[in-house]
Short mmCIF file of C-alpha atoms in Angstrom, two decimals:
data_model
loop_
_atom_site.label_atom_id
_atom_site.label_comp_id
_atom_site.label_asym_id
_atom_site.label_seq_id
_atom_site.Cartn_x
_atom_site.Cartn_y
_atom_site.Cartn_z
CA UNK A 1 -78.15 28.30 59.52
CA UNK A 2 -76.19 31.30 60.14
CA UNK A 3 -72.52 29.36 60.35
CA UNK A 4 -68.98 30.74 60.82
CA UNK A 5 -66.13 29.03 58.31
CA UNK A 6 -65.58 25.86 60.14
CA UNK A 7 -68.92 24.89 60.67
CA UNK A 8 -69.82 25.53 56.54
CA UNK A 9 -67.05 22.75 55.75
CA UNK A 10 -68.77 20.54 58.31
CA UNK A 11 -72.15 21.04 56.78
CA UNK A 12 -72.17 18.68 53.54
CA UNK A 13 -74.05 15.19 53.22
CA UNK A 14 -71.78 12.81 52.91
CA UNK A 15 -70.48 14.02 56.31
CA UNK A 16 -71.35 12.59 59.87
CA UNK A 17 -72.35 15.45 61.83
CA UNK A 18 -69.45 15.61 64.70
CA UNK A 19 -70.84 17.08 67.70
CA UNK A 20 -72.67 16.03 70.28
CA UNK A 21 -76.20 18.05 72.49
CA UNK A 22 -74.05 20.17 74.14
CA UNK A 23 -72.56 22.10 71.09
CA UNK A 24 -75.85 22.59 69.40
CA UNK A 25 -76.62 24.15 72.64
CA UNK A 26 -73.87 26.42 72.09
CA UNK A 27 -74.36 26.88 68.66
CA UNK A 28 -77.87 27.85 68.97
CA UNK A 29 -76.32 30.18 71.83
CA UNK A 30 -74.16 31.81 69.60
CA UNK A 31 -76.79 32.28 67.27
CA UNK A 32 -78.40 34.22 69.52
CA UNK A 33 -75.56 36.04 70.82
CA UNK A 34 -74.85 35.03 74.14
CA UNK A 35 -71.45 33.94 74.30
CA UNK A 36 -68.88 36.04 75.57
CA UNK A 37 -65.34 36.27 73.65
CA UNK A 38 -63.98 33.97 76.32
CA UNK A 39 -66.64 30.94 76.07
CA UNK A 40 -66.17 31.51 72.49
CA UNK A 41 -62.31 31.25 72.12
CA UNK A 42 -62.56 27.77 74.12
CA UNK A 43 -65.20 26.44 72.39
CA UNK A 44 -63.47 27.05 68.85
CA UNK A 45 -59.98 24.79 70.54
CA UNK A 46 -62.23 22.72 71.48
CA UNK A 47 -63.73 21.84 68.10
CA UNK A 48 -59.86 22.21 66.71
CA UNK A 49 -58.82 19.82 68.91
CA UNK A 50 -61.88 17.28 68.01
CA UNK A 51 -61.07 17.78 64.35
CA UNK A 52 -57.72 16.54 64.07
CA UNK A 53 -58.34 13.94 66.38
CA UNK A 54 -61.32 12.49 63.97
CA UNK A 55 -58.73 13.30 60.90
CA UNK A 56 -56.53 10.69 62.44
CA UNK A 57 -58.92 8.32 62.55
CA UNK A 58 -60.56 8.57 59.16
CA UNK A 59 -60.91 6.31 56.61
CA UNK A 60 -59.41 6.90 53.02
CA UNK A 61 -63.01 8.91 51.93
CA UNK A 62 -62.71 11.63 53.68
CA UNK A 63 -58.73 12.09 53.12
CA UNK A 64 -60.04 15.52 50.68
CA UNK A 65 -61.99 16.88 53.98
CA UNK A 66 -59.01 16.23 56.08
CA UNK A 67 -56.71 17.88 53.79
CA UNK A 68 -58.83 20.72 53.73
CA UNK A 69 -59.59 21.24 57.38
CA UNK A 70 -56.11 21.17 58.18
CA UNK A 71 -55.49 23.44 55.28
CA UNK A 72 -57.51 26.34 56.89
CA UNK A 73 -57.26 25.28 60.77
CA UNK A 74 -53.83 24.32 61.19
CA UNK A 75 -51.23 26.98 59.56
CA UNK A 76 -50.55 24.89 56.87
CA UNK A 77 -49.14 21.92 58.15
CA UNK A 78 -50.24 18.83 55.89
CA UNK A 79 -50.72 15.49 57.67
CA UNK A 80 -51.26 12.01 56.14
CA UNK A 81 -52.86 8.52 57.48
CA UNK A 82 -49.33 7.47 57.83
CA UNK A 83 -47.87 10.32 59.28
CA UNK A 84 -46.16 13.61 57.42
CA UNK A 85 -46.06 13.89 53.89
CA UNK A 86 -42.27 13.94 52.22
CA UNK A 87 -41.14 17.64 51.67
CA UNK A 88 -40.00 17.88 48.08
CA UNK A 89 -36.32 18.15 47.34
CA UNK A 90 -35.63 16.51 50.94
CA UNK A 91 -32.09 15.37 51.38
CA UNK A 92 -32.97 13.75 54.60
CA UNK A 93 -32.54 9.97 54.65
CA UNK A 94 -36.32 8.73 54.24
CA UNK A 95 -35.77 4.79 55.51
CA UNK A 96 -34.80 6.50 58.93
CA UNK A 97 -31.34 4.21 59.35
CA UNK A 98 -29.10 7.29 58.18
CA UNK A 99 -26.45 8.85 60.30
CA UNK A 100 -27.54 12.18 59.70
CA UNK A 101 -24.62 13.33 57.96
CA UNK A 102 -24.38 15.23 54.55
CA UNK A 103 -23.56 13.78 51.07
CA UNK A 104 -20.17 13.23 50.45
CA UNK A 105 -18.55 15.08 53.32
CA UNK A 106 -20.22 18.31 52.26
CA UNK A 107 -18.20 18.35 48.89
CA UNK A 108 -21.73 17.57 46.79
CA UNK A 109 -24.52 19.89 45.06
CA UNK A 110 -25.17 22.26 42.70
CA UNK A 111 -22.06 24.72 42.01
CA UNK A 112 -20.18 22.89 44.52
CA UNK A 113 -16.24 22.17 43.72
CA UNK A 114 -15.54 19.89 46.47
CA UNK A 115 -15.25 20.41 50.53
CA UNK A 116 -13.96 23.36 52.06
CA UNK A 117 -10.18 23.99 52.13
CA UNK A 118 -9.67 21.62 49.72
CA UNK A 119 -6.84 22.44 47.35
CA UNK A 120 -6.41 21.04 43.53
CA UNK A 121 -3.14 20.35 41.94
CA UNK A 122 -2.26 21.12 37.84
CA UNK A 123 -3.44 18.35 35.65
CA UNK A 124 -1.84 17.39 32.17
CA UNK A 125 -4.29 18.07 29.49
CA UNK A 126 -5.97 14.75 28.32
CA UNK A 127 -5.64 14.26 24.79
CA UNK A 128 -8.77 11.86 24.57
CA UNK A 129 -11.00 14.45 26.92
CA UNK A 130 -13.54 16.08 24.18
CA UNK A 131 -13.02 19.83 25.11
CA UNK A 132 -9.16 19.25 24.36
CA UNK A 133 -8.14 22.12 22.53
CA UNK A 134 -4.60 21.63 20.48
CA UNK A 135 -4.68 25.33 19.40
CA UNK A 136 -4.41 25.89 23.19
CA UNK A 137 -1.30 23.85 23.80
CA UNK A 138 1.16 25.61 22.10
CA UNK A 139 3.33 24.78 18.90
CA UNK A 140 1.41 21.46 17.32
CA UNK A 141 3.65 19.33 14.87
CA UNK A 142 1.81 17.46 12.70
CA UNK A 143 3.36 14.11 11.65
CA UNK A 144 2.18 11.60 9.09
CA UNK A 145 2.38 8.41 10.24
CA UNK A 146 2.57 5.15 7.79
CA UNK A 147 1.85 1.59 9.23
CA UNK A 148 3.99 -0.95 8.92
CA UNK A 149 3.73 -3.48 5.66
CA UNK A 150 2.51 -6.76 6.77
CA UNK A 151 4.54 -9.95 6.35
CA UNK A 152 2.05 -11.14 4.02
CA UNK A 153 1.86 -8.36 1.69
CA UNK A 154 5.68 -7.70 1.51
CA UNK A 155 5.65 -9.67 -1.31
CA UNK A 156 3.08 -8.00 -3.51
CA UNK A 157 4.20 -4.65 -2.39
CA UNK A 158 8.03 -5.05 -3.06
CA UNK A 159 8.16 -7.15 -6.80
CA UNK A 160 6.07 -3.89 -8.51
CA UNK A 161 9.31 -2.16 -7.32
CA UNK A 162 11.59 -4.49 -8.16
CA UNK A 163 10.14 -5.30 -11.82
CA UNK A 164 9.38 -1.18 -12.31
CA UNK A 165 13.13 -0.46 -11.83
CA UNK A 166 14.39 -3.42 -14.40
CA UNK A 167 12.70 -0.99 -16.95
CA UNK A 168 13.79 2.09 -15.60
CA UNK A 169 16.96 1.30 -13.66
CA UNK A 170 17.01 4.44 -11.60
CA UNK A 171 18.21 3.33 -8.36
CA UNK A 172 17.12 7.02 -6.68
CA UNK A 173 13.59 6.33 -7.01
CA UNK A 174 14.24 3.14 -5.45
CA UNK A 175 14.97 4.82 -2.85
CA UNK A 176 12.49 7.26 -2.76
CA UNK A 177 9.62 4.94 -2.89
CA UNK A 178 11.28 2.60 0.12
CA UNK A 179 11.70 5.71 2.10
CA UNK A 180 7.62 6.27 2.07
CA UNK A 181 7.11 2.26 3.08
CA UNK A 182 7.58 1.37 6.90
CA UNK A 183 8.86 -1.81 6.44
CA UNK A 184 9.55 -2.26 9.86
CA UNK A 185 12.16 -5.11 10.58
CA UNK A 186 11.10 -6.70 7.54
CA UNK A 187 13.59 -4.20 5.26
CA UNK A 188 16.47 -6.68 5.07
CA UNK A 189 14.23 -9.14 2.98
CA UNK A 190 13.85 -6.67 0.33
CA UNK A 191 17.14 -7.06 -0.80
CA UNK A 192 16.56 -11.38 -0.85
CA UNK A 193 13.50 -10.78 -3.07
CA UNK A 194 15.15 -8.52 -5.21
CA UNK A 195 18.16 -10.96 -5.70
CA UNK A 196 15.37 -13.66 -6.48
CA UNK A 197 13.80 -12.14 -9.00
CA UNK A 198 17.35 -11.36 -10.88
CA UNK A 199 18.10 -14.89 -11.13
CA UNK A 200 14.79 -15.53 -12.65
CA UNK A 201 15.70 -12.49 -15.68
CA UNK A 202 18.60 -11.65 -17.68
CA UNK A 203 22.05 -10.82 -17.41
CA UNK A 204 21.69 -6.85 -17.72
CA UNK A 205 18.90 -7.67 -14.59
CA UNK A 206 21.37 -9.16 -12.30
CA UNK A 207 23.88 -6.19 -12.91
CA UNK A 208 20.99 -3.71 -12.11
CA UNK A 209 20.43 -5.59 -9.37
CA UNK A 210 24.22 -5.41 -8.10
CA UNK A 211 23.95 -1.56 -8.53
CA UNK A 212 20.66 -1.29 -6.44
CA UNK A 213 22.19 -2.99 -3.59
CA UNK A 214 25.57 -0.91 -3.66
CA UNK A 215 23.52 2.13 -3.52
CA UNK A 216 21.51 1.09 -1.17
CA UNK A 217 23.86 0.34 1.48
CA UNK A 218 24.32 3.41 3.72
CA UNK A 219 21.33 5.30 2.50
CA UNK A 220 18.54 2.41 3.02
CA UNK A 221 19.95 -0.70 4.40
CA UNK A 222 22.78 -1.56 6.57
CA UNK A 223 25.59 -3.56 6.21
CA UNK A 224 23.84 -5.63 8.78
CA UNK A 225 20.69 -5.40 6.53
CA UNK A 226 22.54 -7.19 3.78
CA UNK A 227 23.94 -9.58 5.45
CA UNK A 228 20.95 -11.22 6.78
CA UNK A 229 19.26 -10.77 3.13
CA UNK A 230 21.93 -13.26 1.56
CA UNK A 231 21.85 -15.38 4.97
CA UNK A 232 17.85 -16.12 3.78
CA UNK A 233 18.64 -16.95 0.00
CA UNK A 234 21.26 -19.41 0.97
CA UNK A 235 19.10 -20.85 3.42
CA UNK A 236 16.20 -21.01 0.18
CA UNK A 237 19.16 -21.91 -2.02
CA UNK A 238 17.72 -25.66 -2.39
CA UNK A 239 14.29 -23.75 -3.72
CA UNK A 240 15.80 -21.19 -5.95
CA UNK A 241 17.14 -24.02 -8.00
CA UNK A 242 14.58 -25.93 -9.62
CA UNK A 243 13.38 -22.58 -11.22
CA UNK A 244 17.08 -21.41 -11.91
CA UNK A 245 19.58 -24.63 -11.75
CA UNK A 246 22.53 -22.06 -12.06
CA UNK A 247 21.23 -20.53 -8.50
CA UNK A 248 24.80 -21.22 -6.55
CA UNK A 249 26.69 -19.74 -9.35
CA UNK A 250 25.15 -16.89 -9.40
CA UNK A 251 24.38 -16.38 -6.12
CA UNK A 252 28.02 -16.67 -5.40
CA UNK A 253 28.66 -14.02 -7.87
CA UNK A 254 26.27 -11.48 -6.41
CA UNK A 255 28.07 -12.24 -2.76
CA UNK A 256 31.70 -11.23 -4.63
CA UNK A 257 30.08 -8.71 -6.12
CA UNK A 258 28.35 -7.15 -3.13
CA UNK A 259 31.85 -7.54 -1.18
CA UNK A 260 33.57 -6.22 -3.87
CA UNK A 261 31.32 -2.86 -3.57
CA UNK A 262 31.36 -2.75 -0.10
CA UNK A 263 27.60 -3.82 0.48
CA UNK A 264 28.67 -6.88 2.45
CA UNK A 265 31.11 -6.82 5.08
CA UNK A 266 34.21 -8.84 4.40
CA UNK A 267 34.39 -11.42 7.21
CA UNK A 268 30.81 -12.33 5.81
CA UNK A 269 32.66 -15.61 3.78
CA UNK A 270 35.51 -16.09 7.03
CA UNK A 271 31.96 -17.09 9.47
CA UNK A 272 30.91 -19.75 7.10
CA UNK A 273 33.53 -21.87 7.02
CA UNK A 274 33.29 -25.13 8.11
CA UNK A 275 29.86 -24.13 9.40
CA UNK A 276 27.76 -25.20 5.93
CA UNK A 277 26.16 -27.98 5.82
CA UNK A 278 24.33 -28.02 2.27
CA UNK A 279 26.34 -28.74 -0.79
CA UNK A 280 24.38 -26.11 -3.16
CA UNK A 281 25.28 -23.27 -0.42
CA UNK A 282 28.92 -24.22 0.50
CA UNK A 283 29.08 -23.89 -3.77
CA UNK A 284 28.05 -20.64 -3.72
CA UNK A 285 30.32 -19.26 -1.18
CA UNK A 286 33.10 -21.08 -2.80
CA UNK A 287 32.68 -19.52 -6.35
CA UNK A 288 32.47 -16.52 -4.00
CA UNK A 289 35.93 -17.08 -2.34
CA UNK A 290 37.44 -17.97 -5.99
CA UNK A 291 36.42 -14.43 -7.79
CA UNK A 292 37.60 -12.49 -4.35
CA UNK A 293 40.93 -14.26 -4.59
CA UNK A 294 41.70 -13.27 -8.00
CA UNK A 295 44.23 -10.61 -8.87
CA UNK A 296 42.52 -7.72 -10.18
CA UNK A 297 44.48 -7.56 -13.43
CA UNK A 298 42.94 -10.82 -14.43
CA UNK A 299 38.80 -10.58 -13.66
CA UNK A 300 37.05 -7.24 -12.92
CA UNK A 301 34.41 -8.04 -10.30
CA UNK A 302 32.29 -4.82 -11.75
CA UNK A 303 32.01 -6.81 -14.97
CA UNK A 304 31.02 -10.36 -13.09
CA UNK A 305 27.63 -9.86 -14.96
CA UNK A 306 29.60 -8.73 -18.28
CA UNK A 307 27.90 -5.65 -19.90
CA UNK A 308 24.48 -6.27 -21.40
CA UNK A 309 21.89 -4.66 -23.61
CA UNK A 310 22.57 -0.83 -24.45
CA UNK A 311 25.66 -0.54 -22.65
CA UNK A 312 27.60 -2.55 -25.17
CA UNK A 313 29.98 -0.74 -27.84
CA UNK A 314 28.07 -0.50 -31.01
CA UNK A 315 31.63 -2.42 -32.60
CA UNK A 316 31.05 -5.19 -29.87
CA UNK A 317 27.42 -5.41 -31.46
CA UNK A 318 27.89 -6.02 -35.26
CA UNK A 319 30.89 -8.30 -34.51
CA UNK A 320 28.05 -10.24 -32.90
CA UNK A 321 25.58 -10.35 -35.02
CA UNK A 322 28.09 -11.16 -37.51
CA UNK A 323 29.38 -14.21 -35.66
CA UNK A 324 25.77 -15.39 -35.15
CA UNK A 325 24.70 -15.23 -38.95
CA UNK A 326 27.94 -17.25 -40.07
CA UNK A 327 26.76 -19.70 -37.36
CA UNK A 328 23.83 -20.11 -38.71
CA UNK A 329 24.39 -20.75 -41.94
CA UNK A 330 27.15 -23.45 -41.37
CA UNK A 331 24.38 -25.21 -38.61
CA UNK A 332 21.14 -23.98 -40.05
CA UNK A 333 19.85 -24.07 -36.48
CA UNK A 334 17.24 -21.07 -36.45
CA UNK A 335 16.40 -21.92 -32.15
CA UNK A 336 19.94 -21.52 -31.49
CA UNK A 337 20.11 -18.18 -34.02
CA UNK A 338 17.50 -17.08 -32.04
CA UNK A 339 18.37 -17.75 -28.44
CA UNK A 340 22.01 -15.69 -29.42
CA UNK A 341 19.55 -12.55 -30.40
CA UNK A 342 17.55 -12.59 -27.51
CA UNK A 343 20.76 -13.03 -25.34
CA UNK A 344 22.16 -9.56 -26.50
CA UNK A 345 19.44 -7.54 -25.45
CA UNK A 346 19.12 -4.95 -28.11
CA UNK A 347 15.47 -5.19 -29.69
CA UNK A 348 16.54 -1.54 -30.71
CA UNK A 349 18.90 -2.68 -32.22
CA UNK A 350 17.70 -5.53 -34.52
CA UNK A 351 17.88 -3.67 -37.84
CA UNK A 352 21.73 -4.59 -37.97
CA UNK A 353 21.09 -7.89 -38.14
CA UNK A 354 18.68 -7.03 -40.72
CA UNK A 355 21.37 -5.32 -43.00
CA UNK A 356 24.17 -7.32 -42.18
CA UNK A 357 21.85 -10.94 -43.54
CA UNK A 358 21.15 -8.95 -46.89
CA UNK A 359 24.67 -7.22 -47.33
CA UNK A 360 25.51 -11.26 -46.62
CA UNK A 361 23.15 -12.29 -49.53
CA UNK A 362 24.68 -9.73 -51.61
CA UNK A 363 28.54 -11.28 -50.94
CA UNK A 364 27.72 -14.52 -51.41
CA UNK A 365 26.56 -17.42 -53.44
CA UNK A 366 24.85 -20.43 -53.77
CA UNK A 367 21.51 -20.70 -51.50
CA UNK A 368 22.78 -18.31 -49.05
CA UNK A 369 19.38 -16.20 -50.23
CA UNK A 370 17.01 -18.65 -49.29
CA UNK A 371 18.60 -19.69 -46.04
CA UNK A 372 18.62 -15.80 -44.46
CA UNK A 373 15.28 -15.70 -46.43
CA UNK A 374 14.22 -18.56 -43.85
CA UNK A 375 16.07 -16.82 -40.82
CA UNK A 376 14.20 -13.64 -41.12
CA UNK A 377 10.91 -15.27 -42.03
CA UNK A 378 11.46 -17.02 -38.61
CA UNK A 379 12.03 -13.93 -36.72
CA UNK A 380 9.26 -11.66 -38.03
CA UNK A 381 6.70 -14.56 -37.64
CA UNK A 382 8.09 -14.73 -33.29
CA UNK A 383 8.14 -10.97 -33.33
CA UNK A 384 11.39 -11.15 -32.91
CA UNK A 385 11.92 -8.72 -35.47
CA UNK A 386 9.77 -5.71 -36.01
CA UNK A 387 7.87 -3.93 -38.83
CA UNK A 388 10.58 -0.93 -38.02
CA UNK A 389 13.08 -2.64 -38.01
CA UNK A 390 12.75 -5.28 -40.71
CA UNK A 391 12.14 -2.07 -42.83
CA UNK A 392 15.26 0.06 -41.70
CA UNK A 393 17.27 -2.76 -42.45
CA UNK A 394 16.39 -3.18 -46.23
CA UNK A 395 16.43 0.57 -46.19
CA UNK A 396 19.90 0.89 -45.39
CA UNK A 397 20.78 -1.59 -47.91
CA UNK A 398 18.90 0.59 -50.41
CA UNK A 399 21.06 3.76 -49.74
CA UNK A 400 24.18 1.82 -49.75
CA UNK A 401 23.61 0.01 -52.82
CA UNK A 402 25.80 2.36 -55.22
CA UNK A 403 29.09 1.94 -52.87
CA UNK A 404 28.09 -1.83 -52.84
CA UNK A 405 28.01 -2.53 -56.36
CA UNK A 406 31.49 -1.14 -56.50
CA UNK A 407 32.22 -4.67 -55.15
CA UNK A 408 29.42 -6.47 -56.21
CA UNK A 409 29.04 -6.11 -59.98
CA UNK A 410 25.50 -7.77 -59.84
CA UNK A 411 24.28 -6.22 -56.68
CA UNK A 412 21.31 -4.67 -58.22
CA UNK A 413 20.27 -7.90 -59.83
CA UNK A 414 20.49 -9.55 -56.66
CA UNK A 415 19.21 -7.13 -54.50
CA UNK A 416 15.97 -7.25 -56.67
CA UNK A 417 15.31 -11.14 -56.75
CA UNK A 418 16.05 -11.28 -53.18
CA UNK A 419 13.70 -8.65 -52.41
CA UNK A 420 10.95 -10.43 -54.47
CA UNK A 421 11.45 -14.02 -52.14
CA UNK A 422 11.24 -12.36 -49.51
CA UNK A 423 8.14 -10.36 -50.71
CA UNK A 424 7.08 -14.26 -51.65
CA UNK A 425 7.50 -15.67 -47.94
CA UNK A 426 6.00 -12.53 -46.44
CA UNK A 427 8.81 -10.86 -44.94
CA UNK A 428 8.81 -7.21 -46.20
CA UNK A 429 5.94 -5.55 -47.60
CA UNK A 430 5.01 -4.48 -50.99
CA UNK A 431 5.51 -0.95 -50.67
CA UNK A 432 9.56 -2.02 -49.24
CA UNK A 433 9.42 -4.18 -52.47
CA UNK A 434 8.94 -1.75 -55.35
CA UNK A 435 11.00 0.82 -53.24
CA UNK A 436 14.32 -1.29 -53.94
CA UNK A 437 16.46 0.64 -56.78
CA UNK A 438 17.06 -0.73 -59.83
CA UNK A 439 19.76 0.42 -62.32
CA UNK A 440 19.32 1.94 -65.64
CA UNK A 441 20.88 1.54 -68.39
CA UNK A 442 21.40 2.44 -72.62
CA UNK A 443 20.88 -0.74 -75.28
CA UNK A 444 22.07 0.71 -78.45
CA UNK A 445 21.23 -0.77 -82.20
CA UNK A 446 23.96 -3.72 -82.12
CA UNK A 447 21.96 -5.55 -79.56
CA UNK A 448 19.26 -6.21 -82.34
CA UNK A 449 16.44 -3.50 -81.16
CA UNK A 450 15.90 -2.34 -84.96
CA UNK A 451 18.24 0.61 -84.73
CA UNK A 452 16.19 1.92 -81.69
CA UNK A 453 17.66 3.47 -78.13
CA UNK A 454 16.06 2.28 -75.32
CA UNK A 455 16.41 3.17 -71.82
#
């Protein structure tokens, strides 16, 4: 056949043939070209009519045909068995229950800042926001910031300090290094743990400790500071004391002390009384009240701790030593001997006591040899005595022994058998040994040498 557009599309096999006798009538009339343009214009509504009427009504198969027809026939609208397909990027509510307004007032979409007329105010930058720019925000000050030490590790953290500057005893560095800790309210116990671990030292600790807290006070710590410090180690009092039985002694010479130097405040004593109930505590603040009432001609509170180690007067130190040698050899006690040594504090120092035992020996008779031969065996075997200083000793006896035997006749005799026992018990070394001088002298013929000089 000789078929227009529509009719080709209605031409394939799988296809029902739609029309009835009276259009192949007027197809086989328009074959043959008698229709007029009028018949012809009716007859093509008519078949558009019949086709989207039999679109409507068929099954799922021919949905491709359908799509097609309508396609070509009916200026491009596209119709589905269920009615019109969705239009992409349709804003249109699709369930049908919407009120027909627009998103969000209007204010929504793409490049959209909100609704007409609407005006924004100035917002704060947000420091969290992730385009925050601080170069943009003017001056920046940049600020280190140290957490606070915890409770728990106060402790460990303070007593490196505290031990550090008993070696040192620079109280500026002290500072220094509290100044980079944030200890938070927990500064005042600095000063308890400090006192603590001065009455478990020496003497010369105890006075460094006295400084510390003087200096301290103003620069640090408050009065207020301190007074809550020494509050908490008479509250511990009962504690401190079965490590250091002296505790309330001392304790009540650190509060005169601190008074004294203006680290405590003075009505510190006036709000404990009658207010303490433990005996170890009122006994502190009563040795405390005793020192502060004393005239000043008779005690010097800046000496409570006397002066210890270095500081003493070099005179002060061989008087001393001196005192503790005669001890010993009236008691024999070398414990006691020792304990007196390690009191004074001057390991540096230990080469008197060296000199002043053999310049002893030297002065004296009987076994006074063998007993400082025992004494200084003792020390260098407890390291009490050095190498050093075990050899300056002797050495100083060694230069001096030409003024001595001005005194001592015999000194080079004795010198020489005391520096072979001690040689003996291991005190000195060899080399010290055959270092000690020995004097030379001329034996002419009357001694019986056969007429021969002999030096």
């Amino acid at each position: 056949y000789l078929m227009t557009d529509w009719t080709r599309v209605l031409s394939f096999d799988d296809v029902d043939h739609p029309y009835g006798d009276e259009d192949e009538a007027a197809l086989e009339a328009e074959v043959n070209g008698n229709w007029t343009p009028q018949e012809k214009a009716l007859h093509e509504a008519r078949l558009k009519a019949k086709a989207k009427r039999r679109v409507r009504k068929s099954s799922s198969r021919s949905e491709s045909l359908s799509e097609s027809l309508s396609g070509e026939l009916a200026d491009g609208d596209s119709y589905s068995s269920k009615g019109k397909v969705p239009v992409p990027n349709d804003r249109k509510s699709r369930t049908g229950k919407g009120r027909g307004l627009p998103k969000k007032g209007g204010a929504g979409g793409k490049g959209v800042w909100g609704a007409a007329g609407m005006v924004y105010e100035v917002e704060e930058p947000d420091v969290k926001d992730p385009n925050y720019d601080e170069v943009a925000q003017g001056d920046t000050v940049y600020a280190t910031v140290v957490p606070e030490v915890d409770e728990r590790e106060l402790e460990k953290t303070v007593n490196p300090i505290v031990r550090e500057y008993f070696e040192h005893g620079d109280t500026k560095e002290v500072q220094m290094l509290l100044k980079e800790l944030n200890l938070g309210h927990h500064k005042y116990e600095f000063s308890s743990l400090a006192v603590s671990l001065s009455l478990e030292g020496k003497a010369s600790h105890r006075e460094l400790t006295s400084r510390l807290l003087r200096d301290l006070v103003g620069k640090v710590l408050s009065e207020s500071d301190m007074a809550r410090a020494f509050d908490k180690i008479l509250k511990e009092l009962p504690d401190l004391m079965l490590d250091t039985p002296e505790a309330p002694q001392m304790l009540g010479q650190f509060i005169a002390r601190a008074i004294a130097d203006h680290a405590l405040p003075m009505a510190f004593l006036d709000r404990y009384k009658g207010k303490v109930d433990c005996d170890h505590a009122r006994a502190a603040l009563d040795r405390a009240a005793v020192l502060l009432s004393m005239k000043r001609e008779m005690v010097r509170l800046d000496n409570v701790w006397g002066v210890g180690g270095g500081l003493r007067p070099v005179k002060h130190l061989v008087k001393e030593m001196n005192f503790l040698l005669k001890e010993y050899l009236v008691s024999g006690e070398v414990k006691e001997a020792e304990r007196c040594l390690r009191d004074l504090e001057v390991p540096h120092f230990h080469h008197e006591l060296v000199y002043e035992a053999v310049v002893m020996v030297l002065e004296s008779k009987g076994d006074t040899a063998v007993k400082m031969c025992k004494l200084l065996q003792a020390f260098w075997k407890i390291g009490l005595i050095t190498v050093d200083q075990m050899n300056r000793g002797f050495q100083r006896v060694y230069d001096e022994l030409p003024e001595i035997n001005l005194d001592v006749p015999h000194a080079h005799s004795i010198m020489e058998s005391f520096t072979d026992l001690c040689y003996q018990e291991s005190v000195i070394t060899k080399q010290l040994r055959d270092s000690c001088p020995s004097r030379g002298r001329k034996r002419f013929v009357s001694e019986g040498d056969g007429g021969l000089i002999k030096n």
